[in-house]
Coordinates of C-alpha atoms and ligand atoms in Angstrom, one line a residue:
X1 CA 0.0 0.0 0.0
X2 CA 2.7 2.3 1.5
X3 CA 4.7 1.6 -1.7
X4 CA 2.3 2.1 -4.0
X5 CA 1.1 5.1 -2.7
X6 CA 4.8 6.5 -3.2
X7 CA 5.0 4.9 -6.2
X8 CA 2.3 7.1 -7.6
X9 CA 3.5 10.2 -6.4
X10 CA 7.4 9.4 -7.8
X11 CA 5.1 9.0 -11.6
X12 CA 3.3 12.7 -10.6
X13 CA 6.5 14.1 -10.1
X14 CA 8.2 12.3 -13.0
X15 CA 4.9 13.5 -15.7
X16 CA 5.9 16.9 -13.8
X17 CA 9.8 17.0 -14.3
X18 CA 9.0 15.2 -17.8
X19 CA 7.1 18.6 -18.6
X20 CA 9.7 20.9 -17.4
X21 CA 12.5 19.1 -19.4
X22 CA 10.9 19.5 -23.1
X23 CA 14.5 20.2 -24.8
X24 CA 17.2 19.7 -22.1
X25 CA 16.0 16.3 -21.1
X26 CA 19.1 14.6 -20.0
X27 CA 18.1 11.9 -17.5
X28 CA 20.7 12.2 -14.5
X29 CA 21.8 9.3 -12.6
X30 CA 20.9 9.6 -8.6
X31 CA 24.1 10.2 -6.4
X32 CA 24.8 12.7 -4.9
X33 CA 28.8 13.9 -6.2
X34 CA 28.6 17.2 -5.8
X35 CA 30.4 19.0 -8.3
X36 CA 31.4 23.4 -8.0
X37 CA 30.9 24.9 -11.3
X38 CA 31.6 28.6 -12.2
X39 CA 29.8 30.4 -15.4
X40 CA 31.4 29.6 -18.7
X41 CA 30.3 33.7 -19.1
X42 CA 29.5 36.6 -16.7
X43 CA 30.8 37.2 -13.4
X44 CA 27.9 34.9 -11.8
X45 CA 28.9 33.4 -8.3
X46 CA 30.3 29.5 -8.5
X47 CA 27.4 27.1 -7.5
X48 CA 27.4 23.4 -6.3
X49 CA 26.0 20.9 -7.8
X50 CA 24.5 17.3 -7.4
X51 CA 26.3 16.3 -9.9
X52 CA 28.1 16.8 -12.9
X53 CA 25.0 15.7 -15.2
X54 CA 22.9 18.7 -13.2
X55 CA 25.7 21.2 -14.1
X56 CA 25.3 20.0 -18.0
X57 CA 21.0 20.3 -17.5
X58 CA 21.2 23.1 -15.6
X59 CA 23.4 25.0 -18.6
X60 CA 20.8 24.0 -21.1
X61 CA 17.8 24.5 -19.1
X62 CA 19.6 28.1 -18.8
X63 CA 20.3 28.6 -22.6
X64 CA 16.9 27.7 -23.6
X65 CA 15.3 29.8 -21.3
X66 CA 17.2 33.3 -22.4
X67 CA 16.2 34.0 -25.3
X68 CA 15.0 37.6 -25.9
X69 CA 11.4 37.7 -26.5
X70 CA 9.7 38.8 -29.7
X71 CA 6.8 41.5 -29.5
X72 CA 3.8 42.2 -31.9
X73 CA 4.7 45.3 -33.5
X74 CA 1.6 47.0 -31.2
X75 CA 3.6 50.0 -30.3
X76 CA 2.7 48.8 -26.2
X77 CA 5.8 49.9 -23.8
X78 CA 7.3 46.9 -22.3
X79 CA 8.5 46.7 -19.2
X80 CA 11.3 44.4 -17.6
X81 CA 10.7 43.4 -13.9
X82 CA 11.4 41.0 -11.7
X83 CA 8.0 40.1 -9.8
X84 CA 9.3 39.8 -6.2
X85 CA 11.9 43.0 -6.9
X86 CA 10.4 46.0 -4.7
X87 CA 11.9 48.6 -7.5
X88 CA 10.5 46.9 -10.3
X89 CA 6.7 46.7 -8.2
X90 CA 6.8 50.3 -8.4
X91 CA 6.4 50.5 -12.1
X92 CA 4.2 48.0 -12.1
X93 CA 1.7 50.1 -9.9
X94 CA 1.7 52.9 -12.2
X95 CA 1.2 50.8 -14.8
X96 CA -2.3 49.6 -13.3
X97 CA -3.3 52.8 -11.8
X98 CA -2.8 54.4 -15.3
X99 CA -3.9 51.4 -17.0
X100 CA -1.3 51.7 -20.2
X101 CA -1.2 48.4 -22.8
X102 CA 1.8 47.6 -21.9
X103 CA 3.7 44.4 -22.2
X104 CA 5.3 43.2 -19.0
X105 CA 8.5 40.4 -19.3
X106 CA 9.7 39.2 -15.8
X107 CA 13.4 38.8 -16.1
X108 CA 15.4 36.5 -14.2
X109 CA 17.1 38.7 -12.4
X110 CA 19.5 36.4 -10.4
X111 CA 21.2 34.8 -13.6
X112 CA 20.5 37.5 -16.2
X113 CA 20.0 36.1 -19.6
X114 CA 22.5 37.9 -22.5
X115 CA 19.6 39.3 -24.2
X116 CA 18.6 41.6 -20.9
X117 CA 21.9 42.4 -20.2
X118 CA 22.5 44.2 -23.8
X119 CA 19.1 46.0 -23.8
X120 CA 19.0 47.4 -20.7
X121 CA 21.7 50.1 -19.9
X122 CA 22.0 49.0 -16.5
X123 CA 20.7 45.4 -16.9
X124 CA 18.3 46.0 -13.7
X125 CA 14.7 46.6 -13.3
X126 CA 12.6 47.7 -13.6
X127 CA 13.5 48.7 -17.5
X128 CA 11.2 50.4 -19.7
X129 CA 11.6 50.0 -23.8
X130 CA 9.8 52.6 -25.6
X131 CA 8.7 51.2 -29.0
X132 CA 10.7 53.9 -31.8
X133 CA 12.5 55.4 -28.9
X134 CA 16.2 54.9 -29.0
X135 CA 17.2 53.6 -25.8
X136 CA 15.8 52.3 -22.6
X137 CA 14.5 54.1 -19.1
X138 CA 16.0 52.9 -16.4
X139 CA 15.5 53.5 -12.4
X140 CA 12.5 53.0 -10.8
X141 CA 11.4 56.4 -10.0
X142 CA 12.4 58.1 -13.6
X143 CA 10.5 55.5 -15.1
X144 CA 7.5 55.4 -12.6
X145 CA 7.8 59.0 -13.5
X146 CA 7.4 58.6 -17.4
X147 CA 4.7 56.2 -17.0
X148 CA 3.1 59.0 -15.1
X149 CA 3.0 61.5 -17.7
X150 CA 2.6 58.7 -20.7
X151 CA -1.2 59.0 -19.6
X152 CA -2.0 62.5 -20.7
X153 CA -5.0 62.5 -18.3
X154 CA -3.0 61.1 -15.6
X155 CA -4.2 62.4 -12.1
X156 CA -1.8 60.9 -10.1
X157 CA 0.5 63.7 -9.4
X158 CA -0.9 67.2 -8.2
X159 CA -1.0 70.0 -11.3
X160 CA 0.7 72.7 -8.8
X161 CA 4.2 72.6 -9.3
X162 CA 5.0 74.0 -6.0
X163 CA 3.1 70.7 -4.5
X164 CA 4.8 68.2 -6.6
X165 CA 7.9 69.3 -5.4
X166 CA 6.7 69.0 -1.5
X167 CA 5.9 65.3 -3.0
X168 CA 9.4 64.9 -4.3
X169 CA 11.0 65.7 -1.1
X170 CA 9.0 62.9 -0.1
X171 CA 10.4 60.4 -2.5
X172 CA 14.0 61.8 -2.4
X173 CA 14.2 61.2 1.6
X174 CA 12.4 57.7 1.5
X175 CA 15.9 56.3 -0.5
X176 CA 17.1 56.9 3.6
X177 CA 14.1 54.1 4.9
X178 CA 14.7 51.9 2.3
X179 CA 18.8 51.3 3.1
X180 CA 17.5 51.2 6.7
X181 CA 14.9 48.5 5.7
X182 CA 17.8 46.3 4.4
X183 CA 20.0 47.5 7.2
X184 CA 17.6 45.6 9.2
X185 CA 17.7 42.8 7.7
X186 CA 21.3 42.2 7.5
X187 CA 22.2 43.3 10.6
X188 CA 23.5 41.7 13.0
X189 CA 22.2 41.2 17.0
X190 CA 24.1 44.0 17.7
X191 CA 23.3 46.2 15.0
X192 CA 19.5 45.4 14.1
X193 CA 18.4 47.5 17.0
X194 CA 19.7 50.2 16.5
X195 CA 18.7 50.1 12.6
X196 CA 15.1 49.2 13.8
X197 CA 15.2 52.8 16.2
X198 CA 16.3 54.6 13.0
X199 CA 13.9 53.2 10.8
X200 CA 11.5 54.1 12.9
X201 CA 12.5 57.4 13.1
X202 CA 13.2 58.3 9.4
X203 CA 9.0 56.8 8.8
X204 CA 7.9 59.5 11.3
X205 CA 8.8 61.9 9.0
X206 CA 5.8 60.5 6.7
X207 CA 3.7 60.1 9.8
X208 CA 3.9 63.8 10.1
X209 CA 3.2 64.7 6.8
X210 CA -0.2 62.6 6.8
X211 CA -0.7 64.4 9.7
X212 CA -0.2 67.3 8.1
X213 CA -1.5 66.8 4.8
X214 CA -4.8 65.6 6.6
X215 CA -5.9 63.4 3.6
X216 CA -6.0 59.7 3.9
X217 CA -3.5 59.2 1.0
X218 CA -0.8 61.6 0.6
X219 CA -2.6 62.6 -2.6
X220 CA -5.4 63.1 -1.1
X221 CA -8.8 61.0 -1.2
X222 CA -7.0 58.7 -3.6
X223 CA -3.6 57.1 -3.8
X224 CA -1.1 58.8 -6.1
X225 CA 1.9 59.0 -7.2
X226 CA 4.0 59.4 -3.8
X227 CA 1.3 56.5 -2.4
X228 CA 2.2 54.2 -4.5
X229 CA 6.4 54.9 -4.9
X230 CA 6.3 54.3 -0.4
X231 CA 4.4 50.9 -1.0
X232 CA 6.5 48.6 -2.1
X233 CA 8.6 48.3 0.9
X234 CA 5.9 49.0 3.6
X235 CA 3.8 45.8 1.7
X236 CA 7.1 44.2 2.5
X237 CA 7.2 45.4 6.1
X238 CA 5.1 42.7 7.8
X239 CA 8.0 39.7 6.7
X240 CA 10.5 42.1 8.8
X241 CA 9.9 40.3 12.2
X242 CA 10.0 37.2 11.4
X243 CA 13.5 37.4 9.9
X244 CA 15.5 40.4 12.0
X245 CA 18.0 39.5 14.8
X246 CA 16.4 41.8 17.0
X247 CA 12.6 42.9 17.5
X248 CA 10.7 45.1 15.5
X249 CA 7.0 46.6 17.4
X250 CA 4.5 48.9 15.6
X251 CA 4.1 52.0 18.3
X252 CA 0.7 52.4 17.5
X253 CA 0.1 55.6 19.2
X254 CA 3.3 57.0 17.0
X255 CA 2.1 55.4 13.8
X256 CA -1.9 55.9 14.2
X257 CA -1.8 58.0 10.7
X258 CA 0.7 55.8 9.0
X259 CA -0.7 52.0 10.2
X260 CA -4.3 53.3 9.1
X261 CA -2.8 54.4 5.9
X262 CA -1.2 50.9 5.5
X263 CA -4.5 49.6 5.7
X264 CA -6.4 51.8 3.1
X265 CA -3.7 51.0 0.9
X266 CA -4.2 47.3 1.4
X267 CA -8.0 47.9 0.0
X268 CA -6.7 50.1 -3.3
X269 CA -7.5 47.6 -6.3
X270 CA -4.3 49.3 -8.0
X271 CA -2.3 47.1 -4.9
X272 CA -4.5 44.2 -5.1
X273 CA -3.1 43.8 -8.5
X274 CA 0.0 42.6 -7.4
X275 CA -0.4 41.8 -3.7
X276 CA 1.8 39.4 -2.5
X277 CA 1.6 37.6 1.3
X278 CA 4.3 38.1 3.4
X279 CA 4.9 34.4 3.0
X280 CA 5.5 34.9 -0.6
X281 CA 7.7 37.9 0.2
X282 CA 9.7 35.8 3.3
X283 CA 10.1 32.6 0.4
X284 CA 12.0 35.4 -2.0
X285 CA 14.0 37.2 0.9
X286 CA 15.0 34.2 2.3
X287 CA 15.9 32.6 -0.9
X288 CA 17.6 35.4 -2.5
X289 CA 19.1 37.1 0.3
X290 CA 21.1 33.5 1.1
X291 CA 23.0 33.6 -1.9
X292 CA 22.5 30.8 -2.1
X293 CA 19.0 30.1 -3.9
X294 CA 18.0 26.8 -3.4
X295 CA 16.5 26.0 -6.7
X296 CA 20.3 25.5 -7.7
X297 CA 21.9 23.1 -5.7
X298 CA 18.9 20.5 -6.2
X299 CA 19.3 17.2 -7.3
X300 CA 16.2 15.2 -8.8
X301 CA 15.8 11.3 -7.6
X302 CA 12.5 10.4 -8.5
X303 CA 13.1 6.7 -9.0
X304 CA 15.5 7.2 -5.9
X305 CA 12.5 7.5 -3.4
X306 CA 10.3 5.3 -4.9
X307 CA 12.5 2.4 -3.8
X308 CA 13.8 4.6 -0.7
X309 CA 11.4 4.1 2.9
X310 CA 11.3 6.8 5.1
X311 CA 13.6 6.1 7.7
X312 CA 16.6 7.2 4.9
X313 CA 18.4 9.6 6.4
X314 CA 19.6 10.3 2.8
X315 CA 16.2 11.0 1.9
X316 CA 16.4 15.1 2.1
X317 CA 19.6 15.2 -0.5
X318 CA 18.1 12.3 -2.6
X319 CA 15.2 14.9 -3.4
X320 CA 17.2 17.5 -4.7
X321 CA 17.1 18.7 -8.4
X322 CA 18.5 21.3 -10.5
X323 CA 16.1 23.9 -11.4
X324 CA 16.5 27.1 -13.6
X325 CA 15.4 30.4 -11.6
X326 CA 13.2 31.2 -14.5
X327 CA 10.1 32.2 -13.7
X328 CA 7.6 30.6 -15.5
X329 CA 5.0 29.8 -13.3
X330 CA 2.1 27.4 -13.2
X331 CA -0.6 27.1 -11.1
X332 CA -0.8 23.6 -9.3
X333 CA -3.8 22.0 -7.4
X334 CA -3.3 19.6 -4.5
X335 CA -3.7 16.1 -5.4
X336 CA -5.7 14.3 -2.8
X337 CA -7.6 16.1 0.2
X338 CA -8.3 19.9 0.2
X339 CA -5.7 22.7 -0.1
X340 CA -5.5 26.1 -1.7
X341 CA -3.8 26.1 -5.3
X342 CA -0.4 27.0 -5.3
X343 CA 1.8 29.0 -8.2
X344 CA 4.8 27.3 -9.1
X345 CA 8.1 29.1 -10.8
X346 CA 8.5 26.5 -13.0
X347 CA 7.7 23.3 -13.6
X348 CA 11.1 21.9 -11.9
X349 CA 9.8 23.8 -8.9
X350 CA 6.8 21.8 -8.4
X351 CA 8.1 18.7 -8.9
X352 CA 10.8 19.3 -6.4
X353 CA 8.0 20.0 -4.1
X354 CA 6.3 16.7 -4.6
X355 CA 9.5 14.9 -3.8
X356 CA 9.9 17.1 -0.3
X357 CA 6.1 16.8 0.4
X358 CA 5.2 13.5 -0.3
X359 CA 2.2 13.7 1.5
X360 CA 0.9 16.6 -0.1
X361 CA 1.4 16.6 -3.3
X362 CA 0.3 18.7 -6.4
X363 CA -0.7 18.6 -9.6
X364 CA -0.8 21.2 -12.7
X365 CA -3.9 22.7 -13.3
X366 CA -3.0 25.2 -15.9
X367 CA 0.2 27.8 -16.9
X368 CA 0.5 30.9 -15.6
X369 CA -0.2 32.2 -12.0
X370 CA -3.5 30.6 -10.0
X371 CA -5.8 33.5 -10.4
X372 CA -6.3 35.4 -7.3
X373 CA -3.8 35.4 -4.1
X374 CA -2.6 32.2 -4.1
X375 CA 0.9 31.9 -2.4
X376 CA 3.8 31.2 -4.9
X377 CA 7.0 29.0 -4.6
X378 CA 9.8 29.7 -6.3
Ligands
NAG1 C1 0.4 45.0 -18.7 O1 0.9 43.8 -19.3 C2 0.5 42.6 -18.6 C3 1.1 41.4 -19.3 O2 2.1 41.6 -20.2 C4 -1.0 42.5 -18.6 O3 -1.3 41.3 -17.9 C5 -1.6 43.7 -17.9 O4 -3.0 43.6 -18.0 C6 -1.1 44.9 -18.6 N1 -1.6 46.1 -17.9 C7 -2.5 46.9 -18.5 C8 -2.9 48.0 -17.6 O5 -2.8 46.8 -19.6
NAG2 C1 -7.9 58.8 -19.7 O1 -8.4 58.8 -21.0 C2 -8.7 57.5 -21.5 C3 -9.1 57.6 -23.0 O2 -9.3 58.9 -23.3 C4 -9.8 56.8 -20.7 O3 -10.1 55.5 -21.2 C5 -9.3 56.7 -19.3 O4 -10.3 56.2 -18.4 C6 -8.9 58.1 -18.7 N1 -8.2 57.9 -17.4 C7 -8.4 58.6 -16.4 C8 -7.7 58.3 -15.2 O5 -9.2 59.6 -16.4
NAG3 C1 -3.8 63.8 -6.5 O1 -3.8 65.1 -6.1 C2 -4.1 66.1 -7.1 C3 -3.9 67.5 -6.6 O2 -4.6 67.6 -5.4 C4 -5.5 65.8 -7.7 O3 -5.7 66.7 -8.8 C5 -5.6 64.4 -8.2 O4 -6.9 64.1 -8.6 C6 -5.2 63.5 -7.1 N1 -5.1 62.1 -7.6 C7 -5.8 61.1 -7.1 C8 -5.7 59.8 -7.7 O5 -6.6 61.3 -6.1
NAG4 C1 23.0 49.3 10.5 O1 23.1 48.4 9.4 C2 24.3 48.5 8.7 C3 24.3 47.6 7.6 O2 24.0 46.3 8.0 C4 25.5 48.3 9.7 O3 26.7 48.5 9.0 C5 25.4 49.3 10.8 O4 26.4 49.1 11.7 C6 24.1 49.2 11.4 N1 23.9 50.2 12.5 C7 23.9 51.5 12.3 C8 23.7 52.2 13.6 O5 23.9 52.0 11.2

C-alpha cells in the first residue's frame, strides 16, 4: 500500500519533471557527487552541484530559457521586472493605476540572460523599452515618473508645481528608509536595534506629513503618485519580524496616521493587483538574500525515493534537483484532500515540491499564475 502510494507520487512528479525538461531532457543518474561549477560567461557566483549531469542540465535548461522575447509590432511599452523586486513593483503600480497596454516580461534577475543584459543600460529593473524610442528608461522612480506623464490625463501627481515638489521631497528622503529597511535585515544582533530605532525614526517623518497633509493618501482621497512609490517596501514590512535578529513593534500611538494608511492602501484595487503575502515575500527574501538560492543546488531522484522508505536519512539530499530560476509559473492544485492552489516558478519547482512533500502533493492545473492570491513558490 505504502509503496504504491509513493510509487504514484514518484510517476506525478516524473509527468511533472518530464514537462519541465521538453529540450534539455538529459536523464541524471541519482548520487549525490557534488560537483562546484563557475559560469562559462558573466561574473555569476560559483554554484554546487549534485552532480556533474545537473551542471550539464542546468546549462541547457539556462540557454533555452534566455532568449530575448519577440513583440507584436503594437507600439505597447514593455516593461522588464522581476516580480518579487520592490523597484520593479513600483512600475508595475503605475502601470495599473494608469492602465497603459503595456507588455510586462519578468526577467530573471538572479542569472540575467545575455539578451537583458545588452538592452537594458543597466541590466536592472525595472527597464522600460519605448517602441521607436532609442534607448531604454532605467530606475524606478524616472521611469515610474514617465509612465506618469505617458497617460496624458493622468491624475496621479498634483498639477501645482509647487506641490509636486513638496511630494518629491518625499520620494527623495524615502531612499534613507529603504537602506535602513535592508540595514535591518542584514544586521547583526548587535546592530539590528539600533537600525530598527532609526527606521522608525526616518518613517515619522511621513507620519507627520499625513498628519499634516490631513488626507487619507498623501494625494489626497486617492492614492497617487508618492502612495504608490512608499508601498512597495511598507507591503514588505510585515516579513521584517519574522527574519530580523532583533525585534521590530509597531508603536501604534506614534504610527496611528501611517498604520491606518497601510491599511487603506491594502483595500486600493491598484495594490491588489500585485499583492503578494508576506509568506511569498519571506520565500524570495530568504531565498535570495542567502545567496545561495536553493532551486540550484537540487538534485532530482525520482526513481530514488520510490525504492527509498522513510527512515533514509539520505532522503532530504536524494530529493534534490537542479532547477533554472526562471520564472515561468504554473498554477498547481493539491492532489488528494483539500488545499489552496499554489503558483509554481516552474515546472522543476513543483516537482521538487512533490518529492519534499510527499504527502501533499500537487498537480498542474493550468500555466500561468493561480488566479487570485494564491501563495507562490519559487
Ligand atoms: C500589462 O501587461 C501585462 C502582461 O504583459 C498584462 O497582464 C496587464 O494587464 C497589462 N496592464 C495593463 C494596464 O494593460
Ligand atoms: C484617460 O483617458 C482614456 C481615454 O481617453 C480613458 O479611457 C481613461 O479612463 C482616462 N483615465 C483617467 C484616469 O481619467
Ligand atoms: C492627486 O492630487 C491632485 C492634486 O490635489 C489631484 O488633482 C488628483 O486628482 C489626485 N489624484 C488622485 C488619484 O486622487
Ligand atoms: C545598520 O546596518 C548597517 C548595515 O548592516 C551596519 O553597517 C550598521 O552598523 C548598522 N547600525 C547602524 C547604527 O547603522
Amino acid at each position: 500500500m505504502k509503496i504504491l502510494f509513493v510509487l504514484m507520487l514518484a510517476l506525478a512528479a516524473l509527468f511533472a519533471f518530464a514537462q519541465a525538461e521538453e529540450k534539455c531532457d538529459e536523464a541524471c543518474p541519482y548520487n549525490y557527487a557534488p560537483v562546484c561549477a563557475k559560469p562559462l560567461t558573466g561574473t555569476g557566483k560559483a554554484l554546487t552541484f549534485g552532480n556533474d549531469c545537473a551542471v550539464r542540465v542546468y546549462s541547457c535548461e539556462t540557454k533555452t530559457s534566455s532568449k530575448a522575447p519577440t513583440f507584436p509590432d503594437d507600439g505597447k511599452l514593455r516593461l522588464y521586472t522581476m516580480k518579487f523586486c520592490p523597484f520593479g513593483h513600483r512600475s508595475q503600480l503605475i502601470v495599473e493605476a494608469n492602465k497603459i497596454p503595456n507588455h510586462t516580461v519578468f526577467v530573471n534577475t538572479k542569472d540575467k540572460p545575455e539578451w537583458f543584459i545588452e538592452k537594458s543600460p543597466t541590466a536592472k529593473v525595472p527597464t522600460l523599452e519605448i517602441p521607436n524610442k532609442p534607448e531604454p528608461l532605467v530606475e524606478s522612480l524616472i521611469v515610474s515618473d514617465y509612465l506618469v506623464d505617458y497617460q496624458p490625463n493622468s491624475s496621479l501627481k498634483s498639477s501645482d508645481s509647487y506641490q509636486r515638489a513638496l511630494d518629491n521631497i518625499l520620494l527623495d528622503r524615502y531612499n534613507g528608509v529603504i537602506s535602513l529597511f535592508y540595514a535591518m535585515l542584514r544586521g547583526t544582533a548587535e546592530s539590528t536595534p539600533e537600525n530598527v530605532t532609526k527606521f522608525f525614526n526616518a518613517l515619522e517623518y511621513y507620519e507627520n506629513q499625513l498628519k499634516k497633509r490631513g488626507t487619507k493618501f498623501f494625494n489626497g482621497s486617492r492614492p497617487g503618485f508618492v502612495d504608490y512609490m512608499i508601498w512597495p517596501w511598507i507591503e514588505r514590512i510585515d516579513i521584517v519580524p519574522n527574519l530580523i535578529k532583533g525585534t521590530f513593534e509597531w508603536d501604534e500611538n506614534r504610527f496611528k496616521n501611517f498604520l491606518t494608511w497601510k491599511k487603506d492602501m491594502e483595500q486600493d484595487p491598484t495594490v491588489n493587483t500585485f499583492w503578494l503575502s508576506v509568506e511569498d515575500h519571506t520565500t524570495f527574501i530568504t531565498t535570495f538574500a542567502a545567496g545561495n538560492p536553493n532551486f540550484y543546488i537540487q538534485l532530482i531522484s525520482v526513481v530514488f525515493i520510490a525504492t527509498l522508505t522513510n527512515t533514509s536519512p539520505a532522503k532530504k539530499d536524494s530529493c534534490q534537483t537542479v532547477c533554472t530560476a526562471d520564472y515561468t509559473p504554473i498554477c498547481a492544485q493539491i492532489a488528494q484532500g483539500k488545499g489552496a492552489d499554489i503558483t509554481f516558478g516552474n515546472s522543476c519547482v513543483l516537482a521538487n515540491y512533490n518529492c519534499q512533500h510527499k504527502d501533499r502533493a500537487y498537480t498542474r492545473k493550468s500555466d500561468g499564475e493561480c488566479p487570485g492570491k494564491a501563495p507562490v513558490r519559487l
